[in-house]
Short mmCIF file of C-alpha atoms in Angstrom, two decimals:
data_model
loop_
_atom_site.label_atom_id
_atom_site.label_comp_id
_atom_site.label_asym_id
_atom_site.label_seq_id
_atom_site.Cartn_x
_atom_site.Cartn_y
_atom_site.Cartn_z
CA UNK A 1 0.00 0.00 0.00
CA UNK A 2 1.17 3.44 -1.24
CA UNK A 3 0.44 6.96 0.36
CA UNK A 4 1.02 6.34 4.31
CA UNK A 5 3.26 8.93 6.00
CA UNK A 6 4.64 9.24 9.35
CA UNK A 7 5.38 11.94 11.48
CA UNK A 8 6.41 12.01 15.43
CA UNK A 9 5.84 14.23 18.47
CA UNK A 10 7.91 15.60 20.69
CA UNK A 11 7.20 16.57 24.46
CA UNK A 12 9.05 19.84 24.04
CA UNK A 13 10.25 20.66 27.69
CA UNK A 14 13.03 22.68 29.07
CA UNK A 15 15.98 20.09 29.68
CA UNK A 16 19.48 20.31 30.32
CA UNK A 17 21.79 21.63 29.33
CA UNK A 18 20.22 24.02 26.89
CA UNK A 19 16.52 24.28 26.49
CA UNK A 20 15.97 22.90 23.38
CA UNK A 21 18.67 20.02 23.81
CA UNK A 22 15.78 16.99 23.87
CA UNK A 23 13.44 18.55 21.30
CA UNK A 24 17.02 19.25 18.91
CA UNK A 25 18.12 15.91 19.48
CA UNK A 26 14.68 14.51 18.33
CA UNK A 27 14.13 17.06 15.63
CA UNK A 28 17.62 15.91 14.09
CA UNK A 29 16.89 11.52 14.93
CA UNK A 30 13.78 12.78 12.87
CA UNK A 31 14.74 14.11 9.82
CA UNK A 32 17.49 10.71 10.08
CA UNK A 33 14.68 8.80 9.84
CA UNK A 34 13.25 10.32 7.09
CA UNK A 35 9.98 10.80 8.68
CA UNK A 36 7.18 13.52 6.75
CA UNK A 37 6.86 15.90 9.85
CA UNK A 38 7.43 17.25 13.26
CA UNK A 39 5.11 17.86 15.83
CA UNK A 40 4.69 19.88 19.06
CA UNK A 41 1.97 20.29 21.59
CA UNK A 42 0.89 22.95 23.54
CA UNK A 43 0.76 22.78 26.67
CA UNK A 44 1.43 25.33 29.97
CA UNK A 45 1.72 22.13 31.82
CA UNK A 46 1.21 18.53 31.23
CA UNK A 47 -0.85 15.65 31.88
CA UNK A 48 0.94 14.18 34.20
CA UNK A 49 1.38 14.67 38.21
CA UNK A 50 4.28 16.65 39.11
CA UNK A 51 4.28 15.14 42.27
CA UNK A 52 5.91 11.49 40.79
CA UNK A 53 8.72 13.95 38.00
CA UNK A 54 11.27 12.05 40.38
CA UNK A 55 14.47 10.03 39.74
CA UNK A 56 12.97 7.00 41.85
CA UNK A 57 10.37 7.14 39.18
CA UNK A 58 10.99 8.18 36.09
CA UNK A 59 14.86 8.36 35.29
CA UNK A 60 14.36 11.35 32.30
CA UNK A 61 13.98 13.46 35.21
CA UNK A 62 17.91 13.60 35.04
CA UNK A 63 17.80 15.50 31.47
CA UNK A 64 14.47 17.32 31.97
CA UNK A 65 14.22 18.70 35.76
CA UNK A 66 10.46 20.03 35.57
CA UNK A 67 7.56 18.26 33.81
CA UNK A 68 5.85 21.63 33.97
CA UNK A 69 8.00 23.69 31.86
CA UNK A 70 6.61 23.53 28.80
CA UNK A 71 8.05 25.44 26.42
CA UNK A 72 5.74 27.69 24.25
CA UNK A 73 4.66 25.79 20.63
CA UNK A 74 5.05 28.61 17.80
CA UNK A 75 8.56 29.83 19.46
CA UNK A 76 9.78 26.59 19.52
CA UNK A 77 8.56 25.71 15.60
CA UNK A 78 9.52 29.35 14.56
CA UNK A 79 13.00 28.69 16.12
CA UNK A 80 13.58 24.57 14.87
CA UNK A 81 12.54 26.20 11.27
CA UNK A 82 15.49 28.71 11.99
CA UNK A 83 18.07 27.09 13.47
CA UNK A 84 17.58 23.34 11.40
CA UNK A 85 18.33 24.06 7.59
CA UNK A 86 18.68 20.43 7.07
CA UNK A 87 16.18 18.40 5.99
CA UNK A 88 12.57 20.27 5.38
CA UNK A 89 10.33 18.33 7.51
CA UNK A 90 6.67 19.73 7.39
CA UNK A 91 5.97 21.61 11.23
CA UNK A 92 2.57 20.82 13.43
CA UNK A 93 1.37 21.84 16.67
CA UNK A 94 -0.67 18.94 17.68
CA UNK A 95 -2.80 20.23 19.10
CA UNK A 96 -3.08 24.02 20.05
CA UNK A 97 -6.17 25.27 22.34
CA UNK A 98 -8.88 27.43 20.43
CA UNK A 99 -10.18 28.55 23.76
CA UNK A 100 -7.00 29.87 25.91
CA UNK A 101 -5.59 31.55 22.56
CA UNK A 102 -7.81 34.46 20.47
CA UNK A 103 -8.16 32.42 17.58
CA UNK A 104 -7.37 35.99 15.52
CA UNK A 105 -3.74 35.18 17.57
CA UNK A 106 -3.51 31.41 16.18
CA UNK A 107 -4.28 32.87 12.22
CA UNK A 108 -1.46 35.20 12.51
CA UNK A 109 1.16 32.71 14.24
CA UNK A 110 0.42 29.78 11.88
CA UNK A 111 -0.04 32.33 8.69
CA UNK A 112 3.37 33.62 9.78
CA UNK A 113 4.70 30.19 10.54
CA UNK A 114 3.55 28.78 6.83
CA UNK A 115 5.19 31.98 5.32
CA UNK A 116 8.86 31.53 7.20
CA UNK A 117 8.89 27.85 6.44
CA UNK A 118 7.61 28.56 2.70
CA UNK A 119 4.42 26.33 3.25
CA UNK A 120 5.42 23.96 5.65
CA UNK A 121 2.95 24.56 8.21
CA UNK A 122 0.35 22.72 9.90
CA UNK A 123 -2.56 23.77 12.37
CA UNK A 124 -3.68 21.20 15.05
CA UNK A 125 -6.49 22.54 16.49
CA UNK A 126 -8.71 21.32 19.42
CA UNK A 127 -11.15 22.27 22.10
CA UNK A 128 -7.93 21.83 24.84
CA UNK A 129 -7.70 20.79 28.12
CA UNK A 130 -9.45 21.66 31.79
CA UNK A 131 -6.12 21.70 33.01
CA UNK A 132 -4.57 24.81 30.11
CA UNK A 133 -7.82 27.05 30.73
CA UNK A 134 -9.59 26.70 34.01
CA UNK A 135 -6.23 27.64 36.54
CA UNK A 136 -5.67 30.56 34.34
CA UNK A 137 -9.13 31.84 34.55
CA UNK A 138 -10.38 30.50 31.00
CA UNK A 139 -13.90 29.39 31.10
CA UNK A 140 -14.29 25.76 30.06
CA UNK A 141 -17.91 25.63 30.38
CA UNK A 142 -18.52 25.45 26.65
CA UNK A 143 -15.37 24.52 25.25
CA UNK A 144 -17.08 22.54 21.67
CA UNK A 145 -19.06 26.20 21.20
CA UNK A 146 -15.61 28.22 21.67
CA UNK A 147 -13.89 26.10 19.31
CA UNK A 148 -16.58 26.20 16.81
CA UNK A 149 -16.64 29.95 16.76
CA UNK A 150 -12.23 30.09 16.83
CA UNK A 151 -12.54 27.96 13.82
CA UNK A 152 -15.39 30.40 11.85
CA UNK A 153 -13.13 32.92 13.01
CA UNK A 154 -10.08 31.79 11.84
CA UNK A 155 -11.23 31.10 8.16
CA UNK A 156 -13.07 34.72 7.81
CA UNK A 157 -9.83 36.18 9.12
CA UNK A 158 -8.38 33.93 6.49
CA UNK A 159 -11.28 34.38 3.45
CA UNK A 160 -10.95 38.21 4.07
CA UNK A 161 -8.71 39.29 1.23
CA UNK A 162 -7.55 42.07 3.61
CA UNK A 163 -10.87 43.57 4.02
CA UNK A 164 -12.45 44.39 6.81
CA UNK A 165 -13.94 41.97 8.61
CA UNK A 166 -17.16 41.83 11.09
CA UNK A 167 -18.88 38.74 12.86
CA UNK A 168 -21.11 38.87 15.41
CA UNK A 169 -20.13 35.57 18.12
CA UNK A 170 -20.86 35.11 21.61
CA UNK A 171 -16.75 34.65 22.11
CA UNK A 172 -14.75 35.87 19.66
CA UNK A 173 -17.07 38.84 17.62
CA UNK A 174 -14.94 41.34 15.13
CA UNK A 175 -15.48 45.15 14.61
CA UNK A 176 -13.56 46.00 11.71
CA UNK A 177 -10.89 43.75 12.19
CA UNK A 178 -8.24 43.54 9.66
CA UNK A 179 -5.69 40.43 8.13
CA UNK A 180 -2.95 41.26 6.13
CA UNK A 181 -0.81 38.71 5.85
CA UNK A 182 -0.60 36.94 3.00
CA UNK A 183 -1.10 32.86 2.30
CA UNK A 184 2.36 31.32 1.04
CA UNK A 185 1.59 30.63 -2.72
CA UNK A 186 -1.96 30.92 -2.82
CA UNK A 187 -2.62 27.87 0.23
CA UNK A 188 -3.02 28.79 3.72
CA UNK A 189 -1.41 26.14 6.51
CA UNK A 190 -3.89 22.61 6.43
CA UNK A 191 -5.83 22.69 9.16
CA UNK A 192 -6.04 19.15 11.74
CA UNK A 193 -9.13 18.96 13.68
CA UNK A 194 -8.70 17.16 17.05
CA UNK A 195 -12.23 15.59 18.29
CA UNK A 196 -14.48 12.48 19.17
CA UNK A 197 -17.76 13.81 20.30
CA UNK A 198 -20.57 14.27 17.85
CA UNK A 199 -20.98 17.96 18.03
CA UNK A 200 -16.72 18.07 17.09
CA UNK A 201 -16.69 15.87 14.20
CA UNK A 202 -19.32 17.83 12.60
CA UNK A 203 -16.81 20.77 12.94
CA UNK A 204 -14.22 18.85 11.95
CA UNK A 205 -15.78 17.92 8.64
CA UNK A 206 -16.82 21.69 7.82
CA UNK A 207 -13.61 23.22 8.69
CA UNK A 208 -10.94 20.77 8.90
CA UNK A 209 -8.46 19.86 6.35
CA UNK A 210 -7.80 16.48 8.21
CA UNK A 211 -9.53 14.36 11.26
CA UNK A 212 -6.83 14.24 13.99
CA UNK A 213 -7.54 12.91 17.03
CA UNK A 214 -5.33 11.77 19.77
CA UNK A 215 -5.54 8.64 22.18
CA UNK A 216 -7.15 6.88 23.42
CA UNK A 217 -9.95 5.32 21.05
CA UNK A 218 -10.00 1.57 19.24
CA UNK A 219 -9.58 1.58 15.37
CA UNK A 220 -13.22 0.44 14.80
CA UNK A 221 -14.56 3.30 16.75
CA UNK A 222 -11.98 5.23 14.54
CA UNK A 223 -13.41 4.18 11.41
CA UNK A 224 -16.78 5.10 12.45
CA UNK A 225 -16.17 8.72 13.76
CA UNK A 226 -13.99 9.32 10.20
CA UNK A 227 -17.30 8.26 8.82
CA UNK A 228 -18.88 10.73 10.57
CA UNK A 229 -16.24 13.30 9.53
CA UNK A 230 -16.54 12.76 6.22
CA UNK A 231 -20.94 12.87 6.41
CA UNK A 232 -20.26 16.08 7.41
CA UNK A 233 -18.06 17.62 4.81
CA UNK A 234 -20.04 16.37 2.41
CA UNK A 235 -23.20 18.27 4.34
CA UNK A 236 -20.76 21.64 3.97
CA UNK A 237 -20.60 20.68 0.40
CA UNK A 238 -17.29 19.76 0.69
CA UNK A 239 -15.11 16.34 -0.56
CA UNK A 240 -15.67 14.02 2.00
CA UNK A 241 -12.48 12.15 0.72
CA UNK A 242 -9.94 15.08 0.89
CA UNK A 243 -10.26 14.92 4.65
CA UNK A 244 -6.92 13.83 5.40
CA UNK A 245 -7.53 10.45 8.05
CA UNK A 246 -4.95 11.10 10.60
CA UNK A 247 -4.02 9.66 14.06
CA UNK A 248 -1.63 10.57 16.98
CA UNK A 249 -0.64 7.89 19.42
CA UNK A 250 2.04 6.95 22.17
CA UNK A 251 4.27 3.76 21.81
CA UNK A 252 5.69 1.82 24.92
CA UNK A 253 8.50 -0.23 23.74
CA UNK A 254 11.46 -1.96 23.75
CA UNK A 255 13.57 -5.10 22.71
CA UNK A 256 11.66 -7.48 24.55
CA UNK A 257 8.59 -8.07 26.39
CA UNK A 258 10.42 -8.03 29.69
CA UNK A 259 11.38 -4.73 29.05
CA UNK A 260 8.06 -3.57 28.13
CA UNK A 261 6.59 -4.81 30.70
CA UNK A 262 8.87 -2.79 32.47
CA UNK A 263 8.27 0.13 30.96
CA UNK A 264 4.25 -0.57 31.83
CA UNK A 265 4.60 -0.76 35.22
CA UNK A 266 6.47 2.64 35.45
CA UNK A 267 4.64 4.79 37.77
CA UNK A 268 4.90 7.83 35.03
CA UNK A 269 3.63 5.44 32.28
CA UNK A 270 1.03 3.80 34.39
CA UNK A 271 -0.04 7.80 35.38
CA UNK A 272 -0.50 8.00 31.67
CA UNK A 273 -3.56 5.97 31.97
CA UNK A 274 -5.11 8.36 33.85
CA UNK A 275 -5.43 10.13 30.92
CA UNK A 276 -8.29 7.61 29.52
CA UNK A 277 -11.95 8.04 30.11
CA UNK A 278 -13.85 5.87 32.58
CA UNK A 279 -15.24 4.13 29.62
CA UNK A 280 -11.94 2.65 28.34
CA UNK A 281 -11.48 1.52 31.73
CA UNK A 282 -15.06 -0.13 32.09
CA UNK A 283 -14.23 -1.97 28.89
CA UNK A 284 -11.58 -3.51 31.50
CA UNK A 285 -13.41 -4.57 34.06
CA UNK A 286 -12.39 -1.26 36.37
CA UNK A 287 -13.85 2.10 37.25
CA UNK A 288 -11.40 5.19 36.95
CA UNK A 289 -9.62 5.85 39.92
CA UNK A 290 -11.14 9.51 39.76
CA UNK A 291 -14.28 8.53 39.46
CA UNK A 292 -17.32 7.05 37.82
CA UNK A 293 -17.85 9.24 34.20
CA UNK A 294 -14.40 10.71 34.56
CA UNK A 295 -13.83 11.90 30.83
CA UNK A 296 -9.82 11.81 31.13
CA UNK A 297 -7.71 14.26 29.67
CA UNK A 298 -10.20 16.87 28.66
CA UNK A 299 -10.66 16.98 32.59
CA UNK A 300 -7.69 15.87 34.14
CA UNK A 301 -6.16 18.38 36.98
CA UNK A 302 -3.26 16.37 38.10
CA UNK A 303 -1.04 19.31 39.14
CA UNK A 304 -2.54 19.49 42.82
CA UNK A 305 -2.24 15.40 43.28
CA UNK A 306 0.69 14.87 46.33
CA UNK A 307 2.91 12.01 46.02
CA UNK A 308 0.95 9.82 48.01
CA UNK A 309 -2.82 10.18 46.24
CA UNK A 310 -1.30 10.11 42.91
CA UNK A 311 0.27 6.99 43.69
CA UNK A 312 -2.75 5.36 44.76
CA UNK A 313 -4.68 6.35 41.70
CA UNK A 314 -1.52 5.16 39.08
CA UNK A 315 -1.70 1.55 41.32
CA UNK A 316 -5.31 1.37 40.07
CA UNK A 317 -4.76 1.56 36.41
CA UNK A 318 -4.96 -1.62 34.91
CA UNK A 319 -2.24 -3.05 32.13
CA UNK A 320 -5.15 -3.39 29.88
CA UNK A 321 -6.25 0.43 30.37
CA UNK A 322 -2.46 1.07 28.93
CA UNK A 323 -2.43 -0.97 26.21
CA UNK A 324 -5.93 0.55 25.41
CA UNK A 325 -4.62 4.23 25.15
CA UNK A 326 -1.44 3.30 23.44
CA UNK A 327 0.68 1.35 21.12
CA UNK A 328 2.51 -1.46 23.71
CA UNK A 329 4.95 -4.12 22.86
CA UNK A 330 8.12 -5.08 20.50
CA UNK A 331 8.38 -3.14 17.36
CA UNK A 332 6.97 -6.11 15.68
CA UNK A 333 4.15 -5.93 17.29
CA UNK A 334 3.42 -2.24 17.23
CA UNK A 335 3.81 -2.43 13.68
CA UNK A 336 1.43 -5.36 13.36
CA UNK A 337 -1.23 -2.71 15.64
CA UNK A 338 0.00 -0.17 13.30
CA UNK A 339 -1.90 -2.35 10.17
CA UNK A 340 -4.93 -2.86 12.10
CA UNK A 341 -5.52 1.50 12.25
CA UNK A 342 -4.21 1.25 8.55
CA UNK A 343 -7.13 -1.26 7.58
CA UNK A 344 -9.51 0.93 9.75
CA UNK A 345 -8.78 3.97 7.60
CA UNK A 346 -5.86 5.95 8.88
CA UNK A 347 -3.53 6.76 6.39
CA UNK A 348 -0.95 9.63 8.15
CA UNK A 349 0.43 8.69 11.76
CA UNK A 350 2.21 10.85 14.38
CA UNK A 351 3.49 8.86 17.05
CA UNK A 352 5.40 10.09 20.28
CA UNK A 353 7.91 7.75 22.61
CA UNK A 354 6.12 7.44 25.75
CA UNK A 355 8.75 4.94 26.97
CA UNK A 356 11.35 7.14 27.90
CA UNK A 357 8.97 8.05 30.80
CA UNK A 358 10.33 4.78 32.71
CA UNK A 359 11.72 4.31 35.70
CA UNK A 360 15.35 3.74 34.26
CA UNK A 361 17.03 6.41 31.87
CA UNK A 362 18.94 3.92 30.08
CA UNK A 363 15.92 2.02 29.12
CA UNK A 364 13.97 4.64 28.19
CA UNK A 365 17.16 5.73 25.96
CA UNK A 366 17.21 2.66 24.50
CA UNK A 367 13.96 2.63 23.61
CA UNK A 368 15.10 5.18 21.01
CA UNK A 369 16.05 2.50 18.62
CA UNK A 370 13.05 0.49 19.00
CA UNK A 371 11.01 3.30 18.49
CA UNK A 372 13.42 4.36 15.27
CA UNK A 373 12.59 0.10 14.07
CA UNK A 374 9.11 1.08 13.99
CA UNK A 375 9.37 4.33 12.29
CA UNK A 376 11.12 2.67 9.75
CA UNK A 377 8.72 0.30 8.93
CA UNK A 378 5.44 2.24 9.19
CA UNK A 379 7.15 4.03 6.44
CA UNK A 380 6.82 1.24 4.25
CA UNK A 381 3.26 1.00 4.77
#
């Protein structure tokens, strides 16, 4: 099969002993590998409880002191686009938050973005996270009708022509507002819709220029919501087949099952599962540790968790949960789960190394060349 392309993620956090040290490093394993593009989330913290970022459990603690310091997404791509002349690897965020950011803010950044990199960039856009809006005094009670409304905005800010621009909208309304810049050659940067609810693939079939959603999901339930993308577009009177399918995804791996099984039962891996709704962990057998109708992510505020509660929640995450949310195994393994998405529909992959999150650093180091094994053969999908 022809036409499947690859691209990875990284975590981009401050390490040692420059900032950017882990994300260069990546960047440059990346364009080794030959992959089609780079990706970058945004985040002003993570997923994860910052009470367990410590040697005993995760040895990457060593390179990267604070799992909080996220490092601002269009800096960083504006700065790997200036600083990395080789290779010309296409540059996502995946995703960015169309409630914490004026979505007049996110045209100009990726417009400016696609211009500098002469076309090479890509706009992940989502609803975001509780734990990116609510601290900071962003109101997440509607976040699918503030993303809808960023992503009208966006495109007449886009469809202007430089005119002026007004739109009435309960969150983001314009008086006269104004958008110069220019698209590079005509195209402005693809847009990636991030979603799984009803009410968000809809939008992502009217505005998006691909269906992009993250963990953690099953590749029949994948098909079906890319079904649903594309009944939209069509709706919109668009192509329902030039929605690009996408997928990103974490791997846990290594060289053999003992070490993967290793890598599971890391307390920073097995906090990933957290992450998953209380209806992946039904499917198990198990009730999230948070709670009964805990949605995961979307609602996840780990950040005030001390040591000792979020260790009792991480001991409650079953093995199964984990291997629901992620790719697990050898590389010949992931790449046989890899097949099963690419008979479900998926035809463009981002993946991100979740195993370096183990307990030992030279593990999760090694996992490097595991993870590079399956790169290299998901590109010959």
């Amino acid at each position: 099969m022809t036409g499947f392309r690859v691209g990875v993620v990284d975590p981009i956090l401050a390490a040692r002993p420059a900032a950017d040290a882990f994300t260069r490093a990546n960047y440059l394993t990346a364009v080794t590998r030959g992959v089609d593009s780079f990706w970058v989330p945004d985040h002003l913290n993570q997923l994860f409880p910052r009470s367990l970022w410590k040697q005993k459990y995760c040895g990457l603690t060593k390179l990267v002191p604070k799992i909080d310091a996220a490092l601002e997404p269009w800096t960083m791509l504006g700065h790997i686009a200036a600083r990395n002349r080789v290779g010309r690897l296409r540059l996502g965020v995946g995703v960015t938050d169309s409630g914490r950011r004026n979505p007049a803010v996110t045209a100009q950044a990726a417009a400016t973005l696609h211009l500098l990199t002469r076309g090479r960039a890509i706009l992940g856009i989502g609803p975001g996270e509780r734990e990116g809006n609510e601290p900071y005094g962003v109101d997440w009670s509607k976040p699918v009708a503030r993303f809808e409304e960023a992503m009208a905005t966006i495109r007449a800010l886009w469809d202007s022509g430089g005119e002026l621009v007004n739109r009435d909208s309960p969150y983001f309304p314009l008086r006269d507002a104004v958008f110069e810049l220019p698209p590079y050659r005509g195209r402005w940067p693809e847009i990636w819709i991030a979603g799984h609810g009803p009410r968000m693939l809809r939008a992502a079939g009217r505005y998006g220029d691909a269906y992009f959603p993250s963990f953690p999901h099953r590749p029949v339930d994948y098909k079906q919501r890319l079904d649903a993308v594309r009944s939209a577009a069509s709706d919109a009177g668009r192509d329902p087949m030039s929605i690009l399918p996408a997928l990103q995804i974490f791997v846990v791996t290594g060289r053999s099952h003992e070490d993967v099984d290793e890598a599971l039962d890391s307390e920073l891996i097995r906090a990933f599962g957290l992450n998953a709704s209380d209806e992946v962990f039904g499917r198990h057998g198990a009730q999230h540790p948070l709670g009964a109708g805990f949605a995961g992510a979307q609602d996840i505020l780990p950040h005030g968790m001390d040591e000792h509660t979020a260790l009792s929640h991480v001991a409650n995450v079953p093995a199964a949960v984990l291997k629901d949310a992620a790719l697990t195994g050898t590389p010949d393994e992931i790449v046989e789960q890899v097949a099963q998405w690419r008979d479900y529909g998926v035809r463009y992959l981002v993946l991100g190394n979740l195993s370096f999150m183990q307990r030992s650093l030279r593990k999760g180091v090694a996992s490097g060349l595991s993870f590079s094994r399956i790169v290299n053969a998901v590109k010959k999908f």
